């Protein structure tokens, strides 16, 4: 059985006290911030536990990734783009 790294990543992230994280992508890019939401995969389609993550700068984490005008901040990252 293949390891679902999205679940491992989820459990490790949400058990920790410091929610600021540096995510390394497969293309070599690094993003620092906090996760404010995530997209759960569909089990019937054999998707991973989490398919995408919404990461924002730490200063926006209490706003759930939405600025004062109602526009999203940060970016959405596909689980498949994260370096394991």
PDB file of N, CA and C in Angstrom:
ATOM      1  N   UNK A   1       0.844  -1.183   0.000  1.00  0.00           N
ATOM      2  CA  UNK A   1       0.000   0.000   0.000  1.00  0.00           C
ATOM      3  C   UNK A   1       0.889   1.247   0.000  1.00  0.00           C
ATOM      4  N   UNK A   2       0.588   2.162  -0.868  1.00  0.00           N
ATOM      5  CA  UNK A   2       1.365   3.389  -1.019  1.00  0.00           C
ATOM      6  C   UNK A   2       1.064   4.372   0.114  1.00  0.00           C
ATOM      7  N   UNK A   3       2.078   5.044   0.609  1.00  0.00           N
ATOM      8  CA  UNK A   3       1.914   6.020   1.684  1.00  0.00           C
ATOM      9  C   UNK A   3       1.266   7.284   1.123  1.00  0.00           C
ATOM     10  N   UNK A   4       0.243   7.766   1.819  1.00  0.00           N
ATOM     11  CA  UNK A   4      -0.407   9.021   1.435  1.00  0.00           C
ATOM     12  C   UNK A   4       0.302  10.149   2.180  1.00  0.00           C
ATOM     13  N   UNK A   5       1.261  10.770   1.513  1.00  0.00           N
ATOM     14  CA  UNK A   5       2.049  11.809   2.161  1.00  0.00           C
ATOM     15  C   UNK A   5       1.216  13.034   2.531  1.00  0.00           C
ATOM     16  N   UNK A   6       0.086  13.248   1.860  1.00  0.00           N
ATOM     17  CA  UNK A   6      -0.756  14.386   2.222  1.00  0.00           C
ATOM     18  C   UNK A   6      -1.319  14.207   3.630  1.00  0.00           C
ATOM     19  N   UNK A   7      -1.686  12.990   3.995  1.00  0.00           N
ATOM     20  CA  UNK A   7      -2.204  12.738   5.345  1.00  0.00           C
ATOM     21  C   UNK A   7      -1.091  12.893   6.382  1.00  0.00           C
ATOM     22  N   UNK A   8       0.085  12.387   6.083  1.00  0.00           N
ATOM     23  CA  UNK A   8       1.237  12.518   6.983  1.00  0.00           C
ATOM     24  C   UNK A   8       1.554  14.000   7.190  1.00  0.00           C
ATOM     25  N   UNK A   9       1.577  14.745   6.094  1.00  0.00           N
ATOM     26  CA  UNK A   9       1.860  16.176   6.132  1.00  0.00           C
ATOM     27  C   UNK A   9       0.790  16.904   6.954  1.00  0.00           C
ATOM     28  N   UNK A  10      -0.474  16.573   6.732  1.00  0.00           N
ATOM     29  CA  UNK A  10      -1.595  17.176   7.446  1.00  0.00           C
ATOM     30  C   UNK A  10      -1.468  16.944   8.955  1.00  0.00           C
ATOM     31  N   UNK A  11      -1.256  15.685   9.340  1.00  0.00           N
ATOM     32  CA  UNK A  11      -1.174  15.352  10.761  1.00  0.00           C
ATOM     33  C   UNK A  11       0.017  16.034  11.433  1.00  0.00           C
ATOM     34  N   UNK A  12       1.139  16.056  10.778  1.00  0.00           N
ATOM     35  CA  UNK A  12       2.328  16.697  11.344  1.00  0.00           C
ATOM     36  C   UNK A  12       2.120  18.205  11.480  1.00  0.00           C
ATOM     37  N   UNK A  13       1.543  18.823  10.468  1.00  0.00           N
ATOM     38  CA  UNK A  13       1.331  20.268  10.483  1.00  0.00           C
ATOM     39  C   UNK A  13       0.363  20.676  11.595  1.00  0.00           C
ATOM     40  N   UNK A  14      -0.781  20.006  11.685  1.00  0.00           N
ATOM     41  CA  UNK A  14      -1.799  20.428  12.638  1.00  0.00           C
ATOM     42  C   UNK A  14      -1.535  19.963  14.068  1.00  0.00           C
ATOM     43  N   UNK A  15      -0.585  19.078  14.283  1.00  0.00           N
ATOM     44  CA  UNK A  15      -0.174  18.707  15.647  1.00  0.00           C
ATOM     45  C   UNK A  15       0.840  19.702  16.208  1.00  0.00           C
ATOM     46  N   UNK A  16       1.543  20.396  15.324  1.00  0.00           N
ATOM     47  CA  UNK A  16       2.568  21.341  15.755  1.00  0.00           C
ATOM     48  C   UNK A  16       1.981  22.633  16.278  1.00  0.00           C
ATOM     49  N   UNK A  17       2.769  23.332  17.075  1.00  0.00           N
ATOM     50  CA  UNK A  17       2.321  24.608  17.627  1.00  0.00           C
ATOM     51  C   UNK A  17       2.665  25.767  16.704  1.00  0.00           C
ATOM     52  N   UNK A  18       3.783  25.675  16.033  1.00  0.00           N
ATOM     53  CA  UNK A  18       4.194  26.738  15.117  1.00  0.00           C
ATOM     54  C   UNK A  18       3.619  26.428  13.749  1.00  0.00           C
ATOM     55  N   UNK A  19       2.664  27.220  13.327  1.00  0.00           N
ATOM     56  CA  UNK A  19       1.970  26.935  12.080  1.00  0.00           C
ATOM     57  C   UNK A  19       2.576  27.627  10.871  1.00  0.00           C
ATOM     58  N   UNK A  20       3.734  28.238  11.034  1.00  0.00           N
ATOM     59  CA  UNK A  20       4.424  28.818   9.881  1.00  0.00           C
ATOM     60  C   UNK A  20       5.342  27.742   9.332  1.00  0.00           C
ATOM     61  N   UNK A  21       5.282  27.538   8.039  1.00  0.00           N
ATOM     62  CA  UNK A  21       5.989  26.424   7.429  1.00  0.00           C
ATOM     63  C   UNK A  21       6.647  26.870   6.131  1.00  0.00           C
ATOM     64  N   UNK A  22       7.719  26.188   5.775  1.00  0.00           N
ATOM     65  CA  UNK A  22       8.336  26.412   4.469  1.00  0.00           C
ATOM     66  C   UNK A  22       8.065  25.165   3.637  1.00  0.00           C
ATOM     67  N   UNK A  23       7.387  25.364   2.509  1.00  0.00           N
ATOM     68  CA  UNK A  23       7.038  24.258   1.622  1.00  0.00           C
ATOM     69  C   UNK A  23       7.986  24.288   0.434  1.00  0.00           C
ATOM     70  N   UNK A  24       8.616  23.160   0.170  1.00  0.00           N
ATOM     71  CA  UNK A  24       9.514  23.029  -0.978  1.00  0.00           C
ATOM     72  C   UNK A  24       8.759  22.333  -2.106  1.00  0.00           C
ATOM     73  N   UNK A  25       8.738  22.968  -3.251  1.00  0.00           N
ATOM     74  CA  UNK A  25       8.057  22.391  -4.405  1.00  0.00           C
ATOM     75  C   UNK A  25       9.030  21.614  -5.271  1.00  0.00           C
ATOM     76  N   UNK A  26       8.497  20.744  -6.093  1.00  0.00           N
ATOM     77  CA  UNK A  26       9.330  19.913  -6.964  1.00  0.00           C
ATOM     78  C   UNK A  26      10.133  20.731  -7.960  1.00  0.00           C
ATOM     79  N   UNK A  27       9.657  21.928  -8.299  1.00  0.00           N
ATOM     80  CA  UNK A  27      10.387  22.783  -9.245  1.00  0.00           C
ATOM     81  C   UNK A  27      11.498  23.587  -8.563  1.00  0.00           C
ATOM     82  N   UNK A  28      11.715  23.352  -7.255  1.00  0.00           N
ATOM     83  CA  UNK A  28      12.782  24.026  -6.521  1.00  0.00           C
ATOM     84  C   UNK A  28      12.345  25.277  -5.791  1.00  0.00           C
ATOM     85  N   UNK A  29      11.166  25.753  -6.051  1.00  0.00           N
ATOM     86  CA  UNK A  29      10.651  26.958  -5.404  1.00  0.00           C
ATOM     87  C   UNK A  29      10.269  26.656  -3.952  1.00  0.00           C
ATOM     88  N   UNK A  30      10.468  27.643  -3.068  1.00  0.00           N
ATOM     89  CA  UNK A  30      10.106  27.507  -1.658  1.00  0.00           C
ATOM     90  C   UNK A  30       9.101  28.584  -1.309  1.00  0.00           C
ATOM     91  N   UNK A  31       8.066  28.196  -0.577  1.00  0.00           N
ATOM     92  CA  UNK A  31       7.020  29.123  -0.156  1.00  0.00           C
ATOM     93  C   UNK A  31       6.929  29.054   1.360  1.00  0.00           C
ATOM     94  N   UNK A  32       6.976  30.212   2.015  1.00  0.00           N
ATOM     95  CA  UNK A  32       6.848  30.273   3.467  1.00  0.00           C
ATOM     96  C   UNK A  32       5.523  30.920   3.819  1.00  0.00           C
ATOM     97  N   UNK A  33       4.821  30.318   4.762  1.00  0.00           N
ATOM     98  CA  UNK A  33       3.536  30.868   5.174  1.00  0.00           C
ATOM     99  C   UNK A  33       2.797  29.909   6.073  1.00  0.00           C
ATOM    100  N   UNK A  34       1.488  30.084   6.126  1.00  0.00           N
ATOM    101  CA  UNK A  34       0.625  29.244   6.948  1.00  0.00           C
ATOM    102  C   UNK A  34      -0.513  28.720   6.080  1.00  0.00           C
ATOM    103  N   UNK A  35      -0.911  27.494   6.326  1.00  0.00           N
ATOM    104  CA  UNK A  35      -2.055  26.930   5.617  1.00  0.00           C
ATOM    105  C   UNK A  35      -3.331  27.459   6.258  1.00  0.00           C
ATOM    106  N   UNK A  36      -4.251  27.933   5.445  1.00  0.00           N
ATOM    107  CA  UNK A  36      -5.519  28.427   5.977  1.00  0.00           C
ATOM    108  C   UNK A  36      -6.681  27.527   5.583  1.00  0.00           C
ATOM    109  N   UNK A  37      -6.507  26.740   4.554  1.00  0.00           N
ATOM    110  CA  UNK A  37      -7.528  25.772   4.172  1.00  0.00           C
ATOM    111  C   UNK A  37      -6.899  24.702   3.301  1.00  0.00           C
ATOM    112  N   UNK A  38      -7.671  23.679   3.041  1.00  0.00           N
ATOM    113  CA  UNK A  38      -7.204  22.589   2.192  1.00  0.00           C
ATOM    114  C   UNK A  38      -8.405  21.963   1.512  1.00  0.00           C
ATOM    115  N   UNK A  39      -8.142  21.212   0.473  1.00  0.00           N
ATOM    116  CA  UNK A  39      -9.181  20.566  -0.313  1.00  0.00           C
ATOM    117  C   UNK A  39      -9.042  19.056  -0.145  1.00  0.00           C
ATOM    118  N   UNK A  40     -10.058  18.435   0.393  1.00  0.00           N
ATOM    119  CA  UNK A  40     -10.034  17.002   0.663  1.00  0.00           C
ATOM    120  C   UNK A  40     -10.303  16.238  -0.626  1.00  0.00           C
ATOM    121  N   UNK A  41      -9.517  15.183  -0.841  1.00  0.00           N
ATOM    122  CA  UNK A  41      -9.684  14.347  -2.027  1.00  0.00           C
ATOM    123  C   UNK A  41     -10.875  13.410  -1.899  1.00  0.00           C
ATOM    124  N   UNK A  42     -11.303  12.898  -3.036  1.00  0.00           N
ATOM    125  CA  UNK A  42     -12.416  11.954  -3.055  1.00  0.00           C
ATOM    126  C   UNK A  42     -11.883  10.529  -3.014  1.00  0.00           C
ATOM    127  N   UNK A  43     -12.284   9.817  -2.013  1.00  0.00           N
ATOM    128  CA  UNK A  43     -11.810   8.449  -1.814  1.00  0.00           C
ATOM    129  C   UNK A  43     -12.203   7.546  -2.982  1.00  0.00           C
ATOM    130  N   UNK A  44     -13.418   7.736  -3.515  1.00  0.00           N
ATOM    131  CA  UNK A  44     -13.895   6.914  -4.632  1.00  0.00           C
ATOM    132  C   UNK A  44     -13.039   7.077  -5.882  1.00  0.00           C
ATOM    133  N   UNK A  45     -12.410   8.229  -6.026  1.00  0.00           N
ATOM    134  CA  UNK A  45     -11.556   8.497  -7.190  1.00  0.00           C
ATOM    135  C   UNK A  45     -10.096   8.179  -6.902  1.00  0.00           C
ATOM    136  N   UNK A  46      -9.845   7.596  -5.726  1.00  0.00           N
ATOM    137  CA  UNK A  46      -8.490   7.235  -5.284  1.00  0.00           C
ATOM    138  C   UNK A  46      -7.553   8.443  -5.232  1.00  0.00           C
ATOM    139  N   UNK A  47      -8.117   9.570  -4.839  1.00  0.00           N
ATOM    140  CA  UNK A  47      -7.311  10.778  -4.662  1.00  0.00           C
ATOM    141  C   UNK A  47      -6.663  10.740  -3.277  1.00  0.00           C
ATOM    142  N   UNK A  48      -5.587  11.502  -3.091  1.00  0.00           N
ATOM    143  CA  UNK A  48      -4.984  11.565  -1.753  1.00  0.00           C
ATOM    144  C   UNK A  48      -5.931  12.242  -0.766  1.00  0.00           C
ATOM    145  N   UNK A  49      -5.639  12.099   0.517  1.00  0.00           N
ATOM    146  CA  UNK A  49      -6.451  12.697   1.574  1.00  0.00           C
ATOM    147  C   UNK A  49      -6.637  14.192   1.334  1.00  0.00           C
ATOM    148  N   UNK A  50      -5.548  14.899   1.028  1.00  0.00           N
ATOM    149  CA  UNK A  50      -5.590  16.317   0.680  1.00  0.00           C
ATOM    150  C   UNK A  50      -5.079  16.455  -0.758  1.00  0.00           C
ATOM    151  N   UNK A  51      -5.839  17.139  -1.599  1.00  0.00           N
ATOM    152  CA  UNK A  51      -5.396  17.314  -2.994  1.00  0.00           C
ATOM    153  C   UNK A  51      -4.717  18.660  -3.217  1.00  0.00           C
ATOM    154  N   UNK A  52      -5.178  19.692  -2.502  1.00  0.00           N
ATOM    155  CA  UNK A  52      -4.601  21.028  -2.645  1.00  0.00           C
ATOM    156  C   UNK A  52      -4.602  21.743  -1.300  1.00  0.00           C
ATOM    157  N   UNK A  53      -3.629  22.649  -1.145  1.00  0.00           N
ATOM    158  CA  UNK A  53      -3.463  23.438   0.071  1.00  0.00           C
ATOM    159  C   UNK A  53      -3.521  24.918  -0.293  1.00  0.00           C
ATOM    160  N   UNK A  54      -4.105  25.734   0.597  1.00  0.00           N
ATOM    161  CA  UNK A  54      -4.111  27.192   0.429  1.00  0.00           C
ATOM    162  C   UNK A  54      -3.142  27.762   1.455  1.00  0.00           C
ATOM    163  N   UNK A  55      -2.056  28.350   0.963  1.00  0.00           N
ATOM    164  CA  UNK A  55      -1.023  28.907   1.850  1.00  0.00           C
ATOM    165  C   UNK A  55      -0.970  30.416   1.675  1.00  0.00           C
ATOM    166  N   UNK A  56      -0.806  31.128   2.800  1.00  0.00           N
ATOM    167  CA  UNK A  56      -0.748  32.593   2.794  1.00  0.00           C
ATOM    168  C   UNK A  56       0.408  33.052   3.672  1.00  0.00           C
ATOM    169  N   UNK A  57       0.793  34.316   3.513  1.00  0.00           N
ATOM    170  CA  UNK A  57       1.763  34.914   4.434  1.00  0.00           C
ATOM    171  C   UNK A  57       1.180  34.862   5.837  1.00  0.00           C
ATOM    172  N   UNK A  58       2.062  34.768   6.812  1.00  0.00           N
ATOM    173  CA  UNK A  58       1.623  34.653   8.205  1.00  0.00           C
ATOM    174  C   UNK A  58       0.665  35.781   8.604  1.00  0.00           C
ATOM    175  N   UNK A  59       0.890  36.988   8.091  1.00  0.00           N
ATOM    176  CA  UNK A  59       0.043  38.124   8.483  1.00  0.00           C
ATOM    177  C   UNK A  59      -1.402  37.982   8.015  1.00  0.00           C
ATOM    178  N   UNK A  60      -1.669  37.090   7.060  1.00  0.00           N
ATOM    179  CA  UNK A  60      -3.022  36.891   6.547  1.00  0.00           C
ATOM    180  C   UNK A  60      -3.709  35.648   7.110  1.00  0.00           C
ATOM    181  N   UNK A  61      -3.046  34.904   7.962  1.00  0.00           N
ATOM    182  CA  UNK A  61      -3.617  33.636   8.405  1.00  0.00           C
ATOM    183  C   UNK A  61      -4.890  33.802   9.236  1.00  0.00           C
ATOM    184  N   UNK A  62      -5.030  34.883   9.961  1.00  0.00           N
ATOM    185  CA  UNK A  62      -6.240  35.094  10.751  1.00  0.00           C
ATOM    186  C   UNK A  62      -7.417  35.550   9.893  1.00  0.00           C
ATOM    187  N   UNK A  63      -7.136  35.985   8.683  1.00  0.00           N
ATOM    188  CA  UNK A  63      -8.192  36.413   7.754  1.00  0.00           C
ATOM    189  C   UNK A  63      -8.623  35.271   6.844  1.00  0.00           C
ATOM    190  N   UNK A  64      -8.114  34.071   7.093  1.00  0.00           N
ATOM    191  CA  UNK A  64      -8.424  32.886   6.293  1.00  0.00           C
ATOM    192  C   UNK A  64      -8.113  33.069   4.815  1.00  0.00           C
ATOM    193  N   UNK A  65      -7.077  33.874   4.539  1.00  0.00           N
ATOM    194  CA  UNK A  65      -6.624  34.036   3.163  1.00  0.00           C
ATOM    195  C   UNK A  65      -7.463  34.970   2.322  1.00  0.00           C
ATOM    196  N   UNK A  66      -8.184  35.885   2.978  1.00  0.00           N
ATOM    197  CA  UNK A  66      -9.012  36.853   2.246  1.00  0.00           C
ATOM    198  C   UNK A  66      -8.604  38.254   2.688  1.00  0.00           C
ATOM    199  N   UNK A  67      -8.341  39.147   1.727  1.00  0.00           N
ATOM    200  CA  UNK A  67      -7.932  40.507   2.092  1.00  0.00           C
ATOM    201  C   UNK A  67      -9.133  41.374   2.452  1.00  0.00           C
ATOM    202  N   UNK A  68      -8.886  42.636   2.782  1.00  0.00           N
ATOM    203  CA  UNK A  68      -9.947  43.542   3.237  1.00  0.00           C
ATOM    204  C   UNK A  68     -10.991  43.850   2.170  1.00  0.00           C
ATOM    205  N   UNK A  69     -10.693  43.547   0.916  1.00  0.00           N
ATOM    206  CA  UNK A  69     -11.646  43.770  -0.171  1.00  0.00           C
ATOM    207  C   UNK A  69     -12.383  42.494  -0.572  1.00  0.00           C
ATOM    208  N   UNK A  70     -12.098  41.400   0.111  1.00  0.00           N
ATOM    209  CA  UNK A  70     -12.776  40.140  -0.166  1.00  0.00           C
ATOM    210  C   UNK A  70     -12.093  39.268  -1.208  1.00  0.00           C
ATOM    211  N   UNK A  71     -10.884  39.648  -1.608  1.00  0.00           N
ATOM    212  CA  UNK A  71     -10.150  38.869  -2.601  1.00  0.00           C
ATOM    213  C   UNK A  71      -9.217  37.874  -1.918  1.00  0.00           C
ATOM    214  N   UNK A  72      -9.023  36.714  -2.531  1.00  0.00           N
ATOM    215  CA  UNK A  72      -8.118  35.730  -1.926  1.00  0.00           C
ATOM    216  C   UNK A  72      -6.667  36.189  -1.974  1.00  0.00           C
ATOM    217  N   UNK A  73      -5.924  35.816  -0.947  1.00  0.00           N
ATOM    218  CA  UNK A  73      -4.488  36.085  -0.890  1.00  0.00           C
ATOM    219  C   UNK A  73      -3.757  34.754  -0.933  1.00  0.00           C
ATOM    220  N   UNK A  74      -2.468  34.798  -1.065  1.00  0.00           N
ATOM    221  CA  UNK A  74      -1.679  33.571  -1.076  1.00  0.00           C
ATOM    222  C   UNK A  74      -1.845  32.807  -2.370  1.00  0.00           C
ATOM    223  N   UNK A  75      -1.671  31.497  -2.268  1.00  0.00           N
ATOM    224  CA  UNK A  75      -1.820  30.668  -3.457  1.00  0.00           C
ATOM    225  C   UNK A  75      -2.245  29.257  -3.100  1.00  0.00           C
ATOM    226  N   UNK A  76      -2.789  28.598  -4.091  1.00  0.00           N
ATOM    227  CA  UNK A  76      -3.230  27.213  -3.960  1.00  0.00           C
ATOM    228  C   UNK A  76      -2.096  26.326  -4.504  1.00  0.00           C
ATOM    229  N   UNK A  77      -1.722  25.314  -3.729  1.00  0.00           N
ATOM    230  CA  UNK A  77      -0.650  24.414  -4.125  1.00  0.00           C
ATOM    231  C   UNK A  77      -1.221  23.000  -4.254  1.00  0.00           C
ATOM    232  N   UNK A  78      -0.969  22.365  -5.382  1.00  0.00           N
ATOM    233  CA  UNK A  78      -1.372  20.965  -5.552  1.00  0.00           C
ATOM    234  C   UNK A  78      -0.464  20.071  -4.714  1.00  0.00           C
ATOM    235  N   UNK A  79      -1.041  19.072  -4.091  1.00  0.00           N
ATOM    236  CA  UNK A  79      -0.264  18.131  -3.287  1.00  0.00           C
ATOM    237  C   UNK A  79       0.827  17.478  -4.121  1.00  0.00           C
ATOM    238  N   UNK A  80       0.544  17.201  -5.380  1.00  0.00           N
ATOM    239  CA  UNK A  80       1.513  16.547  -6.258  1.00  0.00           C
ATOM    240  C   UNK A  80       2.723  17.429  -6.548  1.00  0.00           C
ATOM    241  N   UNK A  81       2.618  18.739  -6.336  1.00  0.00           N
ATOM    242  CA  UNK A  81       3.721  19.657  -6.586  1.00  0.00           C
ATOM    243  C   UNK A  81       4.669  19.800  -5.397  1.00  0.00           C
ATOM    244  N   UNK A  82       4.302  19.245  -4.248  1.00  0.00           N
ATOM    245  CA  UNK A  82       5.117  19.350  -3.041  1.00  0.00           C
ATOM    246  C   UNK A  82       6.181  18.268  -3.053  1.00  0.00           C
ATOM    247  N   UNK A  83       7.410  18.682  -2.773  1.00  0.00           N
ATOM    248  CA  UNK A  83       8.523  17.737  -2.694  1.00  0.00           C
ATOM    249  C   UNK A  83       8.355  16.881  -1.442  1.00  0.00           C
ATOM    250  N   UNK A  84       8.488  15.597  -1.587  1.00  0.00           N
ATOM    251  CA  UNK A  84       8.305  14.675  -0.459  1.00  0.00           C
ATOM    252  C   UNK A  84       9.620  14.413   0.208  1.00  0.00           C
TER     253      UNK A  84
END
